[in-house]
Tab-separated table of C-alpha atoms in Angstrom:
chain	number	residue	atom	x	y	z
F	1	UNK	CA	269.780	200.521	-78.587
F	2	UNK	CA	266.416	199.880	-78.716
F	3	UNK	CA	264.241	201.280	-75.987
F	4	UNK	CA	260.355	199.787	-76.398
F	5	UNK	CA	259.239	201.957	-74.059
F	6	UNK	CA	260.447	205.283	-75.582
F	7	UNK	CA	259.068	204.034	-78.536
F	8	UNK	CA	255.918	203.987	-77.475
F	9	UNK	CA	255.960	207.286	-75.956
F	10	UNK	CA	256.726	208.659	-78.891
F	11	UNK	CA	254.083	206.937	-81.000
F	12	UNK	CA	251.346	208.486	-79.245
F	13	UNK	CA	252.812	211.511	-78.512
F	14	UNK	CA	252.923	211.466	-82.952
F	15	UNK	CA	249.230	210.173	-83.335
F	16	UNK	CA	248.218	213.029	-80.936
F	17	UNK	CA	249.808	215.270	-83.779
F	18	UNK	CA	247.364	213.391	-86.819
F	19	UNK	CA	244.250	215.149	-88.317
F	20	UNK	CA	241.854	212.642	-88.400
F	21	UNK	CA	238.869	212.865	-90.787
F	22	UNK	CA	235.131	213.461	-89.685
F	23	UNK	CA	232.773	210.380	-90.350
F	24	UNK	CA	231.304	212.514	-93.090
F	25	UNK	CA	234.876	212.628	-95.018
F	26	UNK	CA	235.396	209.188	-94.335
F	27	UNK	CA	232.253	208.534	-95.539
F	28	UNK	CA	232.590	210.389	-98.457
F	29	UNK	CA	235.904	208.948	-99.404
F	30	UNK	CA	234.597	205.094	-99.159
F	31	UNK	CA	231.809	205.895	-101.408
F	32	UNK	CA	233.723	207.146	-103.899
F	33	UNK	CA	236.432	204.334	-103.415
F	34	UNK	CA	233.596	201.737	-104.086
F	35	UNK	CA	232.057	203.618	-106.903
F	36	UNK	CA	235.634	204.522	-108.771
F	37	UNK	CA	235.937	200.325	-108.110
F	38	UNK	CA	233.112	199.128	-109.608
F	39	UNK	CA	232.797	201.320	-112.768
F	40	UNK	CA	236.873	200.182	-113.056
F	41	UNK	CA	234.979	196.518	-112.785
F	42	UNK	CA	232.814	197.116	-115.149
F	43	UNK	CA	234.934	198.484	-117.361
F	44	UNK	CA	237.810	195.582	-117.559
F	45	UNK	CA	234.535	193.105	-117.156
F	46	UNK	CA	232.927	194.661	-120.650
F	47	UNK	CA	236.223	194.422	-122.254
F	48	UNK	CA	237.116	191.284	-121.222
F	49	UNK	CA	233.285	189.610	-122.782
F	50	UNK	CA	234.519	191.967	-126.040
F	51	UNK	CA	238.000	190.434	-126.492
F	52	UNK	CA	236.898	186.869	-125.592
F	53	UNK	CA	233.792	187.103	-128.364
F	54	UNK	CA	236.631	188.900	-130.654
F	55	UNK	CA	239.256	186.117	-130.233
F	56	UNK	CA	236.159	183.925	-130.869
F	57	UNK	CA	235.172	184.897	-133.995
F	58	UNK	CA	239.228	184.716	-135.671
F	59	UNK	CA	239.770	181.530	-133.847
């Protein structure tokens, strides 16, 4: 059966176990996730004017 309260102790007993990163990794990590998103942006955004013109000019 379900015990809430066990639960619970177990939960933080696991997040005591977790390695959590240091600002500077997470820091790291976001910057990268925002660059690696907007050059992905760009990239669908630049082929996305291309195909549009393309379909343009046979239509």
């Amino acid at each position: 059966m379900f015990k809430p309260a066990q639960y619970f102790t177990e939960v933080a007993r696991e997040i005591k176990k977790v390695t959590w990163p240091s600002r500077e990794q997470t820091q790291e990590k976001t910057v990268l996730v925002l660059a690696v998103s907007i050059i992905i942006g760009l990239y669908i955004g630049v082929l996305d004017f291309v195909f549009s013109k393309l379909l343009a000019v046979l239509v």
